């Protein structure tokens, strides 16, 4: 959205008055002085004369049990199902926090709180994410230790992880793995690095927030306590 419209929506003044403020260099978007051509997106931090402004919209926080077979985007050029199809009756314009692959299921947060979304996805904050993975073959103790210490993924060693073998036989192993990074296809690539293929992947927790018994394809609103927990991570 154009910055002058956004400011007007926030009650700062008419669009013309807002243009004047912008021309005078009094408006910043994400801490940078804006120009009249600056566009504002959900999650941007906008201030006038150093004071934060917002539309006063109701902040909504949702946990979805993403099923496999849908993309974690708001729209899809290829016409595939998106996670938004599962939260159609929510009236706020929420959007997904981070990403799960098309064939990954599990805990996905959606919100219209840009600050919290940025915080949860910024690598600096190292929010832990726990997955259950079923992998091909038997996972040796040495491989568990390798994964825990760090393996080479896309030319960079992964940060320490916690790996627990839950059960397994000669053909498959079920593993719980907690990581603090959010690189693209990270879990699959970590297992690939030790010669294993991920056959099934489900995110069961983000920090201490657990998926629990939430059914596939269903969502629930976070409690105030859960929202505060995430804000204080
Ligand atoms: N790691 C993956 O490989 N895929 C996901 O969807 C999430 C983490």
Short mmCIF file of C-alpha atoms and ligand atoms in Angstrom, two decimals:
data_model
loop_
_atom_site.label_atom_id
_atom_site.label_comp_id
_atom_site.label_asym_id
_atom_site.label_seq_id
_atom_site.Cartn_x
_atom_site.Cartn_y
_atom_site.Cartn_z
CA UNK A 1 0.00 0.00 0.00
CA UNK A 2 1.18 3.56 -0.67
CA UNK A 3 2.62 5.22 2.38
CA UNK A 4 0.29 8.24 2.29
CA UNK A 5 -2.77 5.96 2.27
CA UNK A 6 -1.37 3.92 5.14
CA UNK A 7 -0.71 7.06 7.20
CA UNK A 8 -4.19 8.36 6.42
CA UNK A 9 -5.66 4.99 7.53
CA UNK A 10 -3.73 5.41 10.77
CA UNK A 11 -5.43 8.75 11.33
CA UNK A 12 -2.29 10.85 10.84
CA UNK A 13 -4.10 13.21 8.45
CA UNK A 14 -5.34 13.56 4.89
CA UNK A 15 -3.26 11.95 2.16
CA UNK A 16 -2.04 15.40 1.09
CA UNK A 17 -1.06 16.30 4.63
CA UNK A 18 0.73 12.96 4.90
CA UNK A 19 2.60 13.60 1.64
CA UNK A 20 3.82 16.85 3.14
CA UNK A 21 5.11 15.06 6.24
CA UNK A 22 6.85 12.54 4.00
CA UNK A 23 8.45 15.30 1.89
CA UNK A 24 9.66 16.98 5.05
CA UNK A 25 11.51 13.78 5.96
CA UNK A 26 9.44 13.23 9.07
CA UNK A 27 8.29 9.74 8.19
CA UNK A 28 10.40 6.63 8.57
CA UNK A 29 9.66 3.11 7.41
CA UNK A 30 11.75 0.46 9.15
CA UNK A 31 13.99 3.21 10.54
CA UNK A 32 14.77 4.68 7.09
CA UNK A 33 13.51 8.10 6.00
CA UNK A 34 10.71 7.44 3.50
CA UNK A 35 9.85 9.12 0.21
CA UNK A 36 6.42 9.62 -1.37
CA UNK A 37 6.96 6.51 -3.49
CA UNK A 38 7.67 4.25 -0.49
CA UNK A 39 5.30 1.30 -0.20
CA UNK A 40 4.21 -0.18 3.13
CA UNK A 41 3.77 -3.90 3.68
CA UNK A 42 2.36 -5.87 6.58
CA UNK A 43 4.95 -5.98 9.32
CA UNK A 44 6.67 -2.70 8.39
CA UNK A 45 7.49 -0.32 11.22
CA UNK A 46 6.21 3.17 10.42
CA UNK A 47 6.91 6.27 12.50
CA UNK A 48 6.07 9.98 12.22
CA UNK A 49 8.33 12.41 14.05
CA UNK A 50 9.87 9.41 15.80
CA UNK A 51 6.51 8.13 17.08
CA UNK A 52 5.26 4.73 15.96
CA UNK A 53 1.93 4.74 14.15
CA UNK A 54 -0.38 1.83 13.33
CA UNK A 55 -3.87 1.15 12.10
CA UNK A 56 -4.91 -0.10 15.52
CA UNK A 57 -5.97 -3.38 13.95
CA UNK A 58 -6.83 -6.29 16.20
CA UNK A 59 -3.86 -8.58 16.54
CA UNK A 60 -4.64 -12.20 15.84
CA UNK A 61 -2.48 -15.21 16.65
CA UNK A 62 -3.31 -18.65 15.33
CA UNK A 63 -1.79 -22.11 15.48
CA UNK A 64 -2.62 -24.27 12.45
CA UNK A 65 -1.92 -27.96 12.07
CA UNK A 66 -0.74 -27.69 8.49
CA UNK A 67 -1.46 -30.86 6.56
CA UNK A 68 0.89 -31.98 3.81
CA UNK A 69 -0.13 -31.10 0.27
CA UNK A 70 -0.35 -27.34 0.65
CA UNK A 71 2.09 -24.45 0.27
CA UNK A 72 2.98 -22.04 3.06
CA UNK A 73 2.14 -18.87 1.15
CA UNK A 74 -0.84 -16.56 0.94
CA UNK A 75 -1.41 -17.24 -2.78
CA UNK A 76 0.05 -19.71 -5.25
CA UNK A 77 0.70 -19.02 -8.94
CA UNK A 78 0.31 -22.72 -9.71
CA UNK A 79 -3.14 -22.84 -8.12
CA UNK A 80 -2.11 -25.27 -5.40
CA UNK A 81 -3.85 -25.34 -2.04
CA UNK A 82 -2.29 -22.88 0.42
CA UNK A 83 -2.35 -22.77 4.21
CA UNK A 84 -4.80 -19.86 3.90
CA UNK A 85 -7.45 -22.33 2.70
CA UNK A 86 -7.54 -23.69 6.26
CA UNK A 87 -8.14 -20.34 7.97
CA UNK A 88 -10.78 -18.95 5.60
CA UNK A 89 -13.20 -17.99 8.35
CA UNK A 90 -10.66 -15.71 10.06
CA UNK A 91 -11.50 -12.11 9.27
CA UNK A 92 -8.09 -10.57 10.07
CA UNK A 93 -5.49 -10.68 7.31
CA UNK A 94 -3.14 -13.11 8.99
CA UNK A 95 -0.14 -14.56 7.21
CA UNK A 96 2.18 -17.47 7.94
CA UNK A 97 5.23 -17.11 10.19
CA UNK A 98 8.09 -18.91 8.50
CA UNK A 99 7.59 -21.85 6.20
CA UNK A 100 6.94 -25.56 6.13
CA UNK A 101 7.54 -27.52 2.91
CA UNK A 102 4.65 -28.71 0.73
CA UNK A 103 5.05 -32.25 2.06
CA UNK A 104 5.73 -31.28 5.70
CA UNK A 105 2.94 -31.14 8.24
CA UNK A 106 2.60 -29.73 11.72
CA UNK A 107 2.66 -26.57 13.76
CA UNK A 108 2.44 -23.36 11.78
CA UNK A 109 1.78 -19.98 13.36
CA UNK A 110 -0.19 -17.31 11.51
CA UNK A 111 -0.56 -13.73 12.65
CA UNK A 112 -1.00 -10.14 11.54
CA UNK A 113 1.52 -9.00 14.18
CA UNK A 114 4.50 -8.11 12.03
CA UNK A 115 6.76 -7.44 15.01
CA UNK A 116 6.23 -10.88 16.46
CA UNK A 117 6.53 -12.56 13.04
CA UNK A 118 9.88 -10.82 12.43
CA UNK A 119 11.10 -11.73 15.87
CA UNK A 120 10.22 -15.41 15.52
CA UNK A 121 11.87 -15.74 12.11
CA UNK A 122 14.99 -13.65 12.69
CA UNK A 123 18.03 -15.97 12.87
CA UNK A 124 19.47 -13.89 15.73
CA UNK A 125 16.65 -15.01 18.04
CA UNK A 126 17.38 -18.72 17.57
CA UNK A 127 13.85 -19.86 18.37
CA UNK A 128 13.91 -23.64 18.74
CA UNK A 129 11.77 -25.82 16.48
CA UNK A 130 11.12 -29.48 17.19
CA UNK A 131 10.29 -32.02 14.49
CA UNK A 132 9.43 -35.68 14.33
CA UNK A 133 11.03 -37.26 11.29
CA UNK A 134 10.77 -40.77 9.90
CA UNK A 135 13.86 -41.54 7.94
CA UNK A 136 14.97 -44.37 5.74
CA UNK A 137 17.24 -47.00 7.27
CA UNK A 138 18.76 -47.27 10.70
CA UNK A 139 20.36 -44.22 12.26
CA UNK A 140 23.70 -45.12 13.86
CA UNK A 141 24.86 -43.54 17.13
CA UNK A 142 27.74 -41.91 15.26
CA UNK A 143 25.25 -40.28 12.87
CA UNK A 144 23.17 -39.03 15.81
CA UNK A 145 26.28 -37.40 17.24
CA UNK A 146 27.21 -35.91 13.86
CA UNK A 147 23.75 -34.36 13.53
CA UNK A 148 23.95 -33.01 17.08
CA UNK A 149 27.37 -31.47 16.57
CA UNK A 150 26.60 -30.02 13.14
CA UNK A 151 26.74 -31.23 9.55
CA UNK A 152 27.59 -29.41 6.35
CA UNK A 153 24.48 -27.97 4.67
CA UNK A 154 24.83 -25.65 1.67
CA UNK A 155 28.47 -24.98 2.51
CA UNK A 156 27.87 -24.07 6.17
CA UNK A 157 27.94 -26.26 9.27
CA UNK A 158 24.58 -26.41 11.08
CA UNK A 159 24.29 -25.18 14.65
CA UNK A 160 24.14 -27.78 17.45
CA UNK A 161 20.90 -29.77 17.49
CA UNK A 162 19.22 -32.15 19.93
CA UNK A 163 18.52 -35.55 18.42
CA UNK A 164 16.58 -38.37 20.09
CA UNK A 165 15.93 -41.69 18.43
CA UNK A 166 12.35 -42.67 19.34
CA UNK A 167 12.09 -46.07 17.68
CA UNK A 168 13.31 -47.92 14.66
CA UNK A 169 14.07 -51.14 12.89
CA UNK A 170 16.38 -52.05 10.03
CA UNK A 171 14.27 -50.11 7.51
CA UNK A 172 13.13 -46.90 9.23
CA UNK A 173 13.94 -44.74 12.25
CA UNK A 174 11.66 -42.29 14.02
CA UNK A 175 13.62 -39.36 15.37
CA UNK A 176 12.82 -36.24 17.37
CA UNK A 177 15.10 -33.38 16.37
CA UNK A 178 15.28 -29.84 17.72
CA UNK A 179 17.09 -27.12 15.79
CA UNK A 180 17.59 -23.41 16.35
CA UNK A 181 17.97 -22.33 12.77
CA UNK A 182 15.43 -22.05 9.98
CA UNK A 183 17.31 -22.68 6.78
CA UNK A 184 15.51 -23.85 3.67
CA UNK A 185 14.68 -27.60 3.90
CA UNK A 186 17.08 -27.79 6.79
CA UNK A 187 15.96 -31.04 8.40
CA UNK A 188 15.88 -32.92 5.09
CA UNK A 189 19.30 -31.58 4.16
CA UNK A 190 20.77 -32.46 7.58
CA UNK A 191 19.66 -36.07 7.18
CA UNK A 192 20.85 -36.08 3.56
CA UNK A 193 24.26 -35.04 4.90
CA UNK A 194 24.43 -38.34 6.81
CA UNK A 195 23.06 -40.33 3.88
CA UNK A 196 19.46 -40.61 5.02
CA UNK A 197 16.21 -39.69 3.34
CA UNK A 198 13.35 -38.07 5.25
CA UNK A 199 10.14 -39.95 4.43
CA UNK A 200 7.84 -38.04 6.76
CA UNK A 201 8.28 -34.76 8.59
CA UNK A 202 6.11 -33.04 11.17
CA UNK A 203 6.83 -29.96 13.27
CA UNK A 204 5.55 -30.59 16.78
CA UNK A 205 6.77 -27.52 18.66
CA UNK A 206 8.03 -23.96 18.30
CA UNK A 207 9.89 -23.16 21.51
CA UNK A 208 7.65 -24.50 24.30
CA UNK A 209 4.52 -24.11 22.21
CA UNK A 210 3.31 -27.61 21.31
CA UNK A 211 0.96 -28.82 18.61
CA UNK A 212 -0.69 -31.12 21.16
CA UNK A 213 -3.87 -32.81 20.00
CA UNK A 214 -4.81 -30.26 17.34
CA UNK A 215 -6.22 -32.20 14.37
CA UNK A 216 -4.68 -31.97 10.89
CA UNK A 217 -6.13 -29.04 8.95
CA UNK A 218 -7.59 -27.43 12.09
CA UNK A 219 -6.52 -24.23 13.82
CA UNK A 220 -6.95 -22.61 17.19
CA UNK A 221 -6.31 -19.15 18.61
CA UNK A 222 -3.32 -18.85 20.93
CA UNK A 223 -4.07 -18.05 24.56
CA UNK A 224 -2.88 -14.77 26.03
CA UNK A 225 -0.29 -16.71 28.01
CA UNK A 226 1.06 -18.32 24.82
CA UNK A 227 1.21 -14.95 23.02
CA UNK A 228 3.10 -13.43 25.95
CA UNK A 229 5.45 -16.39 26.00
CA UNK A 230 6.28 -15.87 22.30
CA UNK A 231 6.73 -12.12 22.76
CA UNK A 232 9.21 -12.73 25.56
CA UNK A 233 11.31 -15.33 23.79
N1 LIG B 1 13.04 -28.71 7.47
C1 LIG B 1 12.65 -29.24 6.29
O1 LIG B 1 13.42 -29.92 5.64
N2 LIG B 1 11.40 -28.99 5.86
C2 LIG B 1 10.49 -28.28 6.57
O2 LIG B 1 9.37 -28.11 6.12
C3 LIG B 1 10.91 -27.74 7.79
C4 LIG B 1 12.18 -27.96 8.23
#
